[in-house]
Short mmCIF file of C-alpha atoms in Angstrom, two decimals:
data_model
loop_
_atom_site.label_atom_id
_atom_site.label_comp_id
_atom_site.label_asym_id
_atom_site.label_seq_id
_atom_site.Cartn_x
_atom_site.Cartn_y
_atom_site.Cartn_z
CA MET A 1 -12.27 8.19 -32.81
CA PHE A 2 -14.88 5.76 -31.51
CA ASN A 3 -17.87 4.54 -33.44
CA LYS A 4 -21.03 5.62 -31.66
CA SER A 5 -22.93 2.51 -32.72
CA LYS A 6 -23.35 -0.52 -30.47
CA THR A 7 -20.14 -2.52 -30.07
CA ASN A 8 -19.49 -6.05 -28.94
CA ASN A 9 -16.43 -8.11 -28.17
CA VAL A 10 -16.71 -10.35 -31.22
CA ASN A 11 -14.22 -9.86 -34.03
CA PRO A 12 -16.25 -8.97 -37.19
CA THR A 13 -14.44 -11.64 -39.22
CA GLN A 14 -15.48 -14.25 -36.63
CA ALA A 15 -19.12 -13.32 -36.92
CA GLY A 16 -19.08 -13.75 -40.72
CA GLU A 17 -19.01 -10.02 -41.44
CA GLN A 18 -16.48 -8.09 -43.48
CA ALA A 19 -13.82 -6.21 -41.55
CA PRO A 20 -14.16 -2.46 -42.06
CA ASP A 21 -11.95 -0.97 -44.73
CA ALA A 22 -10.05 2.32 -44.54
CA GLU A 23 -12.92 4.29 -46.07
CA ASP A 24 -15.37 3.10 -43.37
CA LEU A 25 -12.86 3.91 -40.65
CA ASN A 26 -12.27 7.35 -42.13
CA ASN A 27 -15.74 8.37 -40.99
CA ASP A 28 -14.86 7.49 -37.37
CA VAL A 29 -11.45 9.12 -37.06
CA GLU A 30 -10.54 12.76 -37.02
CA ASN A 31 -7.16 12.83 -38.73
CA GLU A 32 -4.91 10.83 -41.02
CA ASP A 33 -2.59 9.60 -38.22
CA GLU A 34 -5.51 8.03 -36.37
CA LEU A 35 -6.70 6.46 -39.64
CA ASN A 36 -3.30 4.91 -40.34
CA GLU A 37 -3.10 3.62 -36.77
CA ALA A 38 -6.61 2.15 -36.95
CA VAL A 39 -5.95 0.40 -40.29
CA THR A 40 -2.58 -1.06 -39.29
CA GLN A 41 -3.75 -2.30 -35.86
CA PRO A 42 -5.00 -5.89 -36.04
CA ALA A 43 -8.53 -6.54 -34.80
CA THR A 44 -8.42 -8.43 -31.51
CA ASN A 45 -10.96 -10.28 -29.47
CA ALA A 46 -11.17 -8.73 -25.99
CA ILE A 47 -11.80 -12.13 -24.45
CA SER A 48 -8.61 -13.63 -25.86
CA GLN A 49 -6.39 -10.96 -24.33
CA PRO A 50 -4.59 -12.38 -21.28
CA THR A 51 -5.14 -10.42 -18.12
CA GLN A 52 -2.05 -9.65 -16.09
CA ARG A 53 -2.49 -10.84 -12.52
CA THR A 54 -0.44 -9.62 -9.63
CA SER A 55 0.89 -12.24 -7.27
CA MET A 56 0.41 -11.91 -3.52
CA MET A 57 4.16 -11.35 -3.04
CA ASP A 58 4.09 -8.48 -5.59
CA MET A 59 1.25 -6.87 -3.63
CA ILE A 60 3.12 -7.30 -0.34
CA THR A 61 6.30 -5.83 -1.84
CA THR A 62 4.35 -2.86 -3.25
CA ALA A 63 2.53 -2.34 0.03
CA ALA A 64 5.84 -2.34 1.90
CA THR A 65 6.68 1.05 0.40
CA LYS A 66 3.61 2.73 1.92
CA PRO A 67 2.62 2.62 5.59
CA SER A 68 -0.52 0.85 6.71
CA ILE A 69 -2.61 3.19 8.83
CA LEU A 70 -4.73 2.32 11.83
CA SER A 71 -6.97 5.39 11.99
CA GLU A 72 -8.23 7.24 15.04
CA GLY A 73 -11.35 5.56 16.42
CA PHE A 74 -10.24 2.15 15.08
CA SER A 75 -9.29 -0.57 17.56
CA PHE A 76 -7.46 -3.80 16.75
CA ARG A 77 -6.66 -6.70 19.06
CA GLY A 78 -4.54 -9.58 17.83
CA GLU A 79 -1.30 -10.45 16.09
CA ILE A 80 0.25 -8.49 13.23
CA ALA A 81 3.29 -9.59 11.23
CA ALA A 82 4.10 -7.47 8.20
CA LYS A 83 6.88 -6.11 6.06
CA GLY A 84 6.95 -2.33 5.91
CA ALA A 85 5.51 0.31 8.18
CA ILE A 86 2.42 0.71 10.34
CA HIS A 87 1.18 4.07 11.60
CA VAL A 88 -1.21 3.88 14.56
CA GLU A 89 -3.62 6.69 15.47
CA GLY A 90 -6.21 4.33 16.98
CA ALA A 91 -5.72 1.52 19.51
CA LEU A 92 -3.62 -1.58 18.86
CA ASN A 93 -3.31 -4.39 21.39
CA GLY A 94 -1.37 -7.58 20.83
CA GLN A 95 1.79 -8.94 19.28
CA ILE A 96 3.25 -6.77 16.52
CA GLN A 97 6.18 -7.61 14.27
CA VAL A 98 6.89 -4.99 11.57
CA ASP A 99 9.80 -3.09 10.05
CA GLU A 100 8.66 0.33 11.31
CA LEU A 101 6.02 1.21 13.89
CA THR A 102 4.90 4.78 14.44
CA ILE A 103 2.50 5.51 17.27
CA GLY A 104 0.83 8.80 16.43
CA ALA A 105 -0.01 11.50 18.99
CA ARG A 106 -3.52 10.03 19.49
CA GLY A 107 -2.38 6.42 19.08
CA GLN A 108 -2.16 3.75 21.77
CA VAL A 109 -0.22 0.50 21.49
CA GLU A 110 -0.18 -2.17 24.17
CA GLY A 111 1.59 -5.50 23.84
CA VAL A 112 4.79 -7.04 22.53
CA VAL A 113 6.49 -5.19 19.67
CA THR A 114 9.43 -6.31 17.53
CA CYS A 115 10.58 -3.83 14.87
CA SER A 116 13.57 -2.05 13.35
CA SER A 117 12.28 1.44 14.12
CA LEU A 118 9.85 2.45 16.88
CA HIS A 119 8.68 6.06 16.84
CA ILE A 120 6.44 6.93 19.81
CA LYS A 121 4.38 10.13 19.86
CA GLY A 122 1.38 8.70 21.72
CA LYS A 123 1.09 5.98 24.36
CA PHE A 124 3.01 2.71 24.47
CA SER A 125 2.78 0.08 27.19
CA GLY A 126 4.33 -3.35 27.05
CA THR A 127 7.58 -4.80 25.80
CA ALA A 128 9.44 -3.70 22.69
CA THR A 129 12.62 -4.73 20.93
CA CYS A 130 13.91 -2.39 18.24
CA ASN A 131 17.08 -1.07 16.61
CA GLU A 132 16.02 2.59 16.71
CA LEU A 133 13.80 4.13 19.40
CA ILE A 134 12.47 7.67 19.05
CA VAL A 135 10.39 9.09 21.90
CA THR A 136 8.87 12.54 21.31
CA SER A 137 7.82 15.13 23.89
CA SER A 138 4.15 14.07 23.72
CA ALA A 139 4.96 10.36 24.27
CA SER A 140 4.14 8.17 27.21
CA VAL A 141 6.10 4.93 27.61
CA ASP A 142 5.26 2.37 30.26
CA GLY A 143 7.16 -0.89 30.02
CA HIS A 144 10.38 -2.51 28.91
CA VAL A 145 12.11 -1.38 25.70
CA VAL A 146 15.33 -2.84 24.30
CA TYR A 147 17.03 -0.63 21.67
CA GLN A 148 20.34 0.07 19.88
CA THR A 149 19.94 3.81 19.23
CA LEU A 150 17.81 6.20 21.30
CA SER A 151 16.39 9.66 20.91
CA VAL A 152 14.20 11.17 23.66
CA GLN A 153 12.72 14.66 23.55
CA LYS A 154 12.28 16.83 26.62
CA GLY A 155 8.84 16.34 28.19
CA ALA A 156 8.42 12.64 27.32
CA SER A 157 7.04 10.41 30.07
CA ILE A 158 8.99 7.20 30.54
CA LYS A 159 8.00 4.70 33.20
CA GLY A 160 9.76 1.37 33.16
CA GLU A 161 13.05 0.25 31.70
CA LEU A 162 15.00 1.28 28.62
CA LEU A 163 17.83 -1.15 27.91
CA LEU A 164 20.68 -0.50 25.46
CA ILE A 165 21.84 -3.52 23.46
CA LYS A 166 25.01 -3.27 21.37
#
């Protein structure tokens, strides 16, 4: 289907050359359907084709469907504000404002957290405000957590205050 000779981005009619006819194209295509498609397609200059750019908001919206992951061995200190979910297997220290925060079994979060859903499997210390709080059997919580719905598994370590807000 492709000509094996050197190609460039210049339209042959722009360079003063004749555009290839159907017979010339017949040597480069394998069947009649490809030939008809090649003849009926207009020649285009690759430079004149507009490139579709994605806006920053489109990227943020797309990213919101997949969690951001802070891997084991990675440490972050600072402020995070994001739409969507964050999964922490490393260490996170600071002020976090996200839709969903999951602290993995090897993850550690210390600081002030504001989120819709907080799922703790690892260690959390600090202050959190969330709608849904899930504390698994491997979790360790040390601090003050305000929640609307709560689920705690047997074996979880909770030191501090859990406060129900309606």
